CSV table of C-alpha atoms in Angstrom, one decimal:
chain,number,residue,atom,x,y,z
A,25,MET,CA,0.0,0.0,0.0
A,26,THR,CA,1.3,3.5,-0.8
A,27,ALA,CA,0.8,6.3,1.7
A,28,THR,CA,-0.2,9.8,0.7
A,29,THR,CA,0.0,13.2,2.2
A,30,GLU,CA,-2.7,15.8,1.6
A,31,THR,CA,-2.0,19.4,0.6
A,32,PRO,CA,-4.7,22.0,-0.1
A,33,ALA,CA,-4.1,21.6,-3.8
A,34,THR,CA,-3.2,17.9,-4.4
A,35,THR,CA,-2.4,14.5,-3.1
A,36,VAL,CA,1.2,13.4,-3.3
A,37,THR,CA,2.3,9.7,-3.3
A,38,ASP,CA,4.8,8.8,-0.7
A,39,LEU,CA,7.6,7.0,-2.6
A,40,TYR,CA,9.9,6.7,0.4
A,41,PRO,CA,8.2,5.4,3.5
A,42,THR,CA,10.0,6.0,6.8
A,43,ARG,CA,9.4,6.4,10.6
A,44,GLY,CA,7.2,3.3,10.7
A,45,ALA,CA,7.4,0.2,12.9
A,46,THR,CA,10.4,-1.3,11.2
A,47,GLU,CA,13.4,-0.1,9.1
A,48,VAL,CA,12.7,-0.5,5.4
A,49,ALA,CA,15.2,-0.2,2.5
A,50,THR,CA,13.7,1.3,-0.7
A,51,PRO,CA,15.5,1.5,-4.1
A,52,ARG,CA,15.9,5.1,-5.3
A,53,GLN,CA,12.9,6.1,-7.5
A,54,ASP,CA,14.4,9.3,-8.9
A,55,PRO,CA,17.3,10.3,-11.1
A,56,VAL,CA,20.5,11.5,-9.5
A,57,VAL,CA,21.4,14.1,-12.2
A,58,TRP,CA,18.2,15.6,-13.5
A,59,GLY,CA,19.8,18.0,-16.0
A,60,ALA,CA,21.2,17.1,-19.4
A,61,PRO,CA,24.8,15.8,-19.3
A,62,ASP,CA,25.9,18.5,-21.7
A,63,ALA,CA,24.0,21.4,-20.0
A,64,PRO,CA,26.1,24.5,-19.9
A,65,GLY,CA,27.6,25.4,-16.5
A,66,PRO,CA,30.5,25.0,-14.1
A,67,PHE,CA,30.4,21.2,-14.1
A,68,GLY,CA,31.8,19.3,-17.1
A,69,PRO,CA,30.1,16.1,-18.4
A,70,SER,CA,32.7,13.9,-16.6
A,71,ASP,CA,32.0,15.7,-13.3
A,72,LEU,CA,28.3,15.0,-13.6
A,73,GLN,CA,29.1,11.4,-14.4
A,74,SER,CA,31.2,11.1,-11.3
A,75,PHE,CA,28.4,12.7,-9.2
A,76,GLU,CA,25.9,10.3,-10.6
A,77,ARG,CA,28.1,7.3,-9.7
A,78,ASP,CA,29.3,8.3,-6.3
A,79,GLY,CA,26.6,10.7,-5.1
A,80,PHE,CA,29.2,13.4,-4.4
A,81,PHE,CA,31.8,15.6,-6.1
A,82,ALA,CA,34.7,17.3,-4.3
A,83,ILE,CA,36.4,20.5,-5.6
A,84,ASP,CA,39.8,21.4,-4.4
A,85,GLN,CA,39.3,25.2,-4.6
A,86,LEU,CA,35.7,26.5,-5.2
A,87,ILE,CA,36.5,29.9,-3.6
A,88,THR,CA,39.9,31.8,-3.4
A,89,PRO,CA,41.9,32.4,-0.2
A,90,ASP,CA,40.9,36.1,-0.3
A,91,GLU,CA,37.2,35.1,-0.5
A,92,VAL,CA,37.7,32.6,2.4
A,93,ALA,CA,39.0,35.4,4.5
A,94,VAL,CA,35.9,37.5,3.8
A,95,TYR,CA,33.6,34.6,4.7
A,96,ARG,CA,35.6,33.7,7.8
A,97,GLU,CA,35.4,37.3,9.0
A,98,GLU,CA,31.6,37.3,8.5
A,99,LEU,CA,31.3,33.9,10.3
A,100,ASP,CA,33.3,35.1,13.2
A,101,ARG,CA,31.1,38.3,13.4
A,102,LEU,CA,27.9,36.2,13.5
A,103,VAL,CA,28.9,33.7,16.1
A,104,THR,CA,30.2,36.3,18.5
A,105,SER,CA,27.2,38.6,18.1
A,106,PRO,CA,24.9,38.7,21.2
A,107,GLU,CA,22.0,39.5,18.9
A,108,ILE,CA,22.6,36.4,16.8
A,109,ARG,CA,23.1,34.2,19.8
A,110,ALA,CA,19.7,35.2,21.1
A,111,ASP,CA,18.1,34.5,17.8
A,112,GLU,CA,16.2,31.2,17.5
A,113,ARG,CA,18.1,30.4,14.4
A,114,SER,CA,21.3,29.9,16.4
A,115,ILE,CA,21.9,26.4,17.8
A,116,VAL,CA,24.2,26.1,20.9
A,117,GLU,CA,26.6,23.3,21.5
A,118,PRO,CA,25.3,21.3,24.5
A,119,ARG,CA,28.6,20.9,26.3
A,120,SER,CA,30.5,24.1,25.6
A,121,LYS,CA,27.4,26.4,25.3
A,122,GLU,CA,29.0,28.0,22.2
A,123,ILE,CA,27.2,28.5,19.0
A,124,ARG,CA,27.3,25.4,16.9
A,125,SER,CA,25.2,26.5,13.9
A,126,VAL,CA,23.4,29.6,12.6
A,127,PHE,CA,20.5,28.8,10.2
A,128,GLU,CA,19.0,30.9,7.4
A,129,VAL,CA,22.4,32.6,7.1
A,130,HIS,CA,21.7,33.8,3.6
A,131,LYS,CA,18.8,35.9,5.0
A,132,ILE,CA,20.8,37.1,8.0
A,133,SER,CA,23.9,38.1,6.1
A,134,GLU,CA,24.2,39.8,2.7
A,135,VAL,CA,27.8,38.4,2.5
A,136,PHE,CA,26.5,34.8,2.5
A,137,ALA,CA,23.6,35.8,0.3
A,138,ARG,CA,26.1,36.8,-2.4
A,139,LEU,CA,27.7,33.4,-2.1
A,140,VAL,CA,24.4,31.6,-2.6
A,141,ARG,CA,23.9,33.7,-5.8
A,142,ASP,CA,27.4,33.0,-7.1
A,143,GLU,CA,27.3,31.1,-10.4
A,144,ARG,CA,30.1,28.8,-9.2
A,145,VAL,CA,27.6,27.7,-6.5
A,146,VAL,CA,24.0,28.0,-7.8
A,147,GLY,CA,25.1,27.2,-11.4
A,148,ARG,CA,26.2,23.7,-10.3
A,149,ALA,CA,22.9,23.2,-8.4
A,150,ARG,CA,20.9,24.0,-11.5
A,151,GLN,CA,23.0,21.6,-13.6
A,152,ILE,CA,22.4,18.7,-11.2
A,153,LEU,CA,18.7,19.4,-10.5
A,154,GLY,CA,17.8,20.4,-14.1
A,155,SER,CA,15.7,23.4,-13.2
A,156,ASP,CA,15.7,26.7,-11.3
A,157,VAL,CA,16.4,26.2,-7.6
A,158,TYR,CA,15.6,27.8,-4.3
A,159,VAL,CA,17.4,27.5,-0.9
A,160,HIS,CA,15.7,24.9,1.2
A,161,GLN,CA,18.2,25.5,4.0
A,162,SER,CA,21.4,27.4,4.7
A,163,ARG,CA,23.6,27.5,7.7
A,164,ILE,CA,27.1,28.1,9.0
A,165,ASN,CA,28.6,25.3,11.1
A,166,VAL,CA,31.3,25.9,13.7
A,167,LYS,CA,33.1,22.9,15.1
A,168,PRO,CA,35.8,24.3,17.5
A,169,GLY,CA,38.5,22.2,18.8
A,170,PHE,CA,38.7,20.3,22.1
A,171,GLY,CA,35.4,18.5,22.1
A,172,ALA,CA,32.8,19.8,19.6
A,173,SER,CA,30.4,16.9,19.0
A,174,GLY,CA,29.8,15.3,15.6
A,175,PHE,CA,26.6,14.2,13.8
A,176,TYR,CA,25.7,10.5,13.7
A,177,TRP,CA,25.1,8.7,10.3
A,178,HIS,CA,22.0,9.8,8.5
A,179,SER,CA,20.4,10.7,5.1
A,180,ASP,CA,19.4,14.3,4.9
A,181,PHE,CA,16.5,13.4,2.6
A,182,GLU,CA,15.1,11.0,5.2
A,183,THR,CA,14.6,14.0,7.5
A,184,TRP,CA,13.6,16.5,4.8
A,185,HIS,CA,11.0,14.0,3.4
A,186,ALA,CA,9.7,13.0,6.8
A,187,GLU,CA,9.7,16.3,8.6
A,188,ASP,CA,9.7,19.0,5.8
A,189,GLY,CA,7.7,17.3,3.1
A,190,LEU,CA,10.1,17.2,0.2
A,191,PRO,CA,8.5,14.7,-2.1
A,192,ARG,CA,11.3,13.6,-4.4
A,193,MET,CA,15.1,13.3,-4.3
A,194,ARG,CA,15.7,16.5,-6.3
A,195,THR,CA,17.8,18.3,-3.7
A,196,VAL,CA,21.6,18.8,-3.5
A,197,SER,CA,23.9,20.2,-0.8
A,198,VAL,CA,27.2,21.9,-0.9
A,199,SER,CA,29.6,22.2,2.1
A,200,ILE,CA,32.3,24.9,1.6
A,201,ALA,CA,35.2,24.7,4.0
A,202,LEU,CA,36.2,27.9,5.7
A,203,THR,CA,39.0,26.2,7.7
A,204,GLU,CA,41.2,23.3,6.7
A,205,ASN,CA,39.6,19.9,6.9
A,206,HIS,CA,42.2,17.5,8.4
A,207,ASP,CA,41.7,13.7,8.7
A,208,THR,CA,41.5,14.2,12.4
A,209,ASN,CA,39.2,17.2,13.2
A,210,GLY,CA,35.7,15.7,12.7
A,211,GLY,CA,35.4,15.9,8.9
A,212,LEU,CA,32.6,14.8,6.7
A,213,MET,CA,32.3,11.1,5.9
A,214,ILE,CA,30.1,9.7,3.1
A,215,MET,CA,29.3,6.2,1.9
A,216,PRO,CA,29.9,6.4,-1.9
A,217,GLY,CA,26.9,5.0,-3.8
A,218,SER,CA,24.6,5.0,-0.8
A,219,HIS,CA,22.4,7.6,-2.5
A,220,ARG,CA,20.9,4.8,-4.5
A,221,THR,CA,19.2,3.2,-1.5
A,222,PHE,CA,16.7,5.0,0.8
A,223,LEU,CA,16.8,3.6,4.3
A,224,GLY,CA,13.5,4.3,6.0
A,225,CYS,CA,14.1,4.5,9.7
A,226,ALA,CA,12.0,2.9,12.5
A,227,GLY,CA,10.2,4.9,15.1
A,228,GLU,CA,7.6,7.8,15.2
A,229,THR,CA,8.7,11.4,15.0
A,230,PRO,CA,8.2,13.3,18.3
A,231,LYS,CA,6.5,16.7,18.1
A,232,ASP,CA,9.1,19.5,17.9
A,233,ASN,CA,11.8,16.9,17.2
A,234,TYR,CA,14.0,19.6,15.6
A,235,LYS,CA,14.7,21.1,19.0
A,236,LYS,CA,16.7,18.0,19.9
A,237,SER,CA,17.8,16.7,16.6
A,238,LEU,CA,19.8,19.8,15.7
A,239,GLN,CA,22.0,19.1,18.6
A,240,MET,CA,22.0,15.3,18.6
A,241,GLN,CA,20.3,13.1,16.0
A,242,ASP,CA,17.8,10.6,17.4
A,243,ALA,CA,14.6,10.1,15.3
A,244,GLY,CA,15.7,9.3,11.8
A,245,THR,CA,18.8,7.4,12.9
A,246,PRO,CA,19.5,4.2,11.0
A,247,SER,CA,20.0,0.9,12.9
A,248,ASP,CA,23.5,-0.5,13.5
A,249,GLU,CA,22.6,-3.4,11.3
A,250,GLY,CA,21.4,-1.2,8.5
A,251,LEU,CA,24.6,0.9,8.7
A,252,THR,CA,26.8,-2.1,8.8
A,253,LYS,CA,25.2,-3.5,5.7
A,254,MET,CA,25.6,-0.2,3.8
A,255,ALA,CA,29.2,0.4,4.9
A,256,SER,CA,30.2,-3.1,3.9
A,257,GLU,CA,28.7,-2.6,0.5
A,258,TYR,CA,29.7,1.0,-0.2
A,259,GLY,CA,32.7,1.8,2.0
A,260,ILE,CA,33.4,5.1,3.7
A,261,LYS,CA,35.1,8.2,2.2
A,262,LEU,CA,36.6,10.9,4.5
A,263,PHE,CA,36.9,14.4,3.0
A,264,THR,CA,39.9,16.5,3.7
A,265,GLY,CA,41.0,19.7,2.0
A,266,LYS,CA,42.1,23.3,2.4
A,267,ALA,CA,39.9,26.2,3.2
A,268,GLY,CA,38.0,27.1,0.1
A,269,SER,CA,37.5,23.5,-1.0
A,270,ALA,CA,33.9,22.2,-1.4
A,271,THR,CA,32.0,19.0,-1.5
A,272,TRP,CA,28.7,18.6,-3.4
A,273,PHE,CA,26.6,15.7,-2.3
A,274,ASP,CA,23.2,14.2,-3.1
A,275,CYS,CA,20.4,14.6,-0.6
A,276,ASN,CA,20.2,10.8,0.0
A,277,CYS,CA,23.9,10.1,0.7
A,278,MET,CA,24.5,8.3,4.0
A,279,HIS,CA,26.9,10.6,5.8
A,280,GLY,CA,28.1,11.8,9.3
A,281,SER,CA,31.0,13.3,11.1
A,282,GLY,CA,32.9,12.5,14.3
A,283,ASP,CA,33.7,14.7,17.3
A,284,ASN,CA,36.6,17.2,17.0
A,285,ILE,CA,38.9,16.6,19.9
A,286,THR,CA,41.9,18.2,18.2
A,287,PRO,CA,43.0,21.8,18.8
A,288,PHE,CA,42.1,22.6,15.1
A,289,PRO,CA,38.6,24.1,14.4
A,290,ARG,CA,36.5,23.0,11.5
A,291,SER,CA,34.0,25.6,10.1
A,292,ASN,CA,32.0,25.5,6.9
A,293,VAL,CA,29.0,27.1,5.2
A,294,PHE,CA,26.4,24.6,4.2
A,295,ILE,CA,23.8,25.4,1.5
A,296,VAL,CA,20.9,23.1,0.4
A,297,PHE,CA,19.3,23.8,-3.0
A,298,ASN,CA,16.0,22.2,-4.0
A,299,SER,CA,14.3,22.2,-7.4
A,300,VAL,CA,11.4,24.7,-7.7
A,301,GLU,CA,9.6,21.7,-9.3
A,302,ASN,CA,10.0,19.7,-6.0
A,303,ALA,CA,8.5,22.3,-3.6
A,304,ALA,CA,7.7,21.0,-0.1
A,305,VAL,CA,4.2,19.7,0.8
A,306,GLU,CA,3.0,18.6,4.2
A,307,PRO,CA,5.4,16.3,6.2
A,308,PHE,CA,5.3,12.7,5.2
A,309,ALA,CA,6.1,11.3,8.7
A,310,ALA,CA,5.9,14.1,11.3
A,311,PRO,CA,3.0,15.7,13.2
A,312,VAL,CA,4.0,19.3,12.3
A,313,ARG,CA,6.3,21.1,9.9
A,314,ARG,CA,9.7,22.2,11.1
A,315,PRO,CA,10.2,26.0,11.3
A,316,GLU,CA,10.8,27.8,8.0
A,317,PHE,CA,14.3,28.8,8.9
A,318,ILE,CA,15.1,25.0,8.9
A,319,GLY,CA,12.9,23.9,6.0
A,320,ALA,CA,12.0,26.8,3.7
A,321,ARG,CA,8.5,27.5,2.4
A,322,ASP,CA,9.6,30.4,0.3
A,323,PHE,CA,10.2,28.8,-3.2
A,324,THR,CA,11.5,31.9,-4.9
A,325,PRO,CA,14.2,30.9,-7.4
A,326,VAL,CA,17.7,32.1,-6.7
A,327,ARG,CA,18.7,34.9,-9.1
């Protein structure tokens, strides 16, 4: 039986069931690259083929050192601002009580808004998704040294589908490093090829789950057995790189990051682009929508 979610205008079939009584693996029902292989843009055809195969594509230098300095200065300004700290869009690290993330950063900061509109960034999103795009989510992440906690394994799409109502896998993320990513300071890990299997997680979504999940993932967490099977099949890739490097990855990649117990901070800006043809409906497996600063309901294309 296929579940559906009601919206005022239409009924949308749930292709990716999750948050039920048991964990369920579903083969991907959607393309990975929606655009034409020879579509003009920053990605070349071989880049798109690599993204299609692995679910990600890393770029050694997306932005220049001078640009990194500008974005680092703006990040530092935001995370030290008492006004920003008091804003509900700021998430505080449970142990250190320091700011961990600031959401909707492209609306808070014109500096980061310009980055979202940069053709090196949004142009690649349009190529992958084959349409105009809007920002489903943006944030800066700060992972200072000496104990900043990581994020457990998860698929972003599982959460965005269950709690934000994104119907299809037509969403792509980019993580742009603003500090060096070592192999020791809690870097991003992805299971290459995992984007081709949707792992629907077991367990209902608590009301206002986002208040807890943004600090520590619980609902929407795969089982040890499911993760072991995927890791055995796909392996694990750890991303390192200088400040200014970037990783593009598909919304359904199984990924996570470890704690940073080194003295070396790890900060990045994270932008999620969704196709305007994949606008959010009502959540597929949650009692209420998450706030709009986490899952946007403004579907205005990036220009």
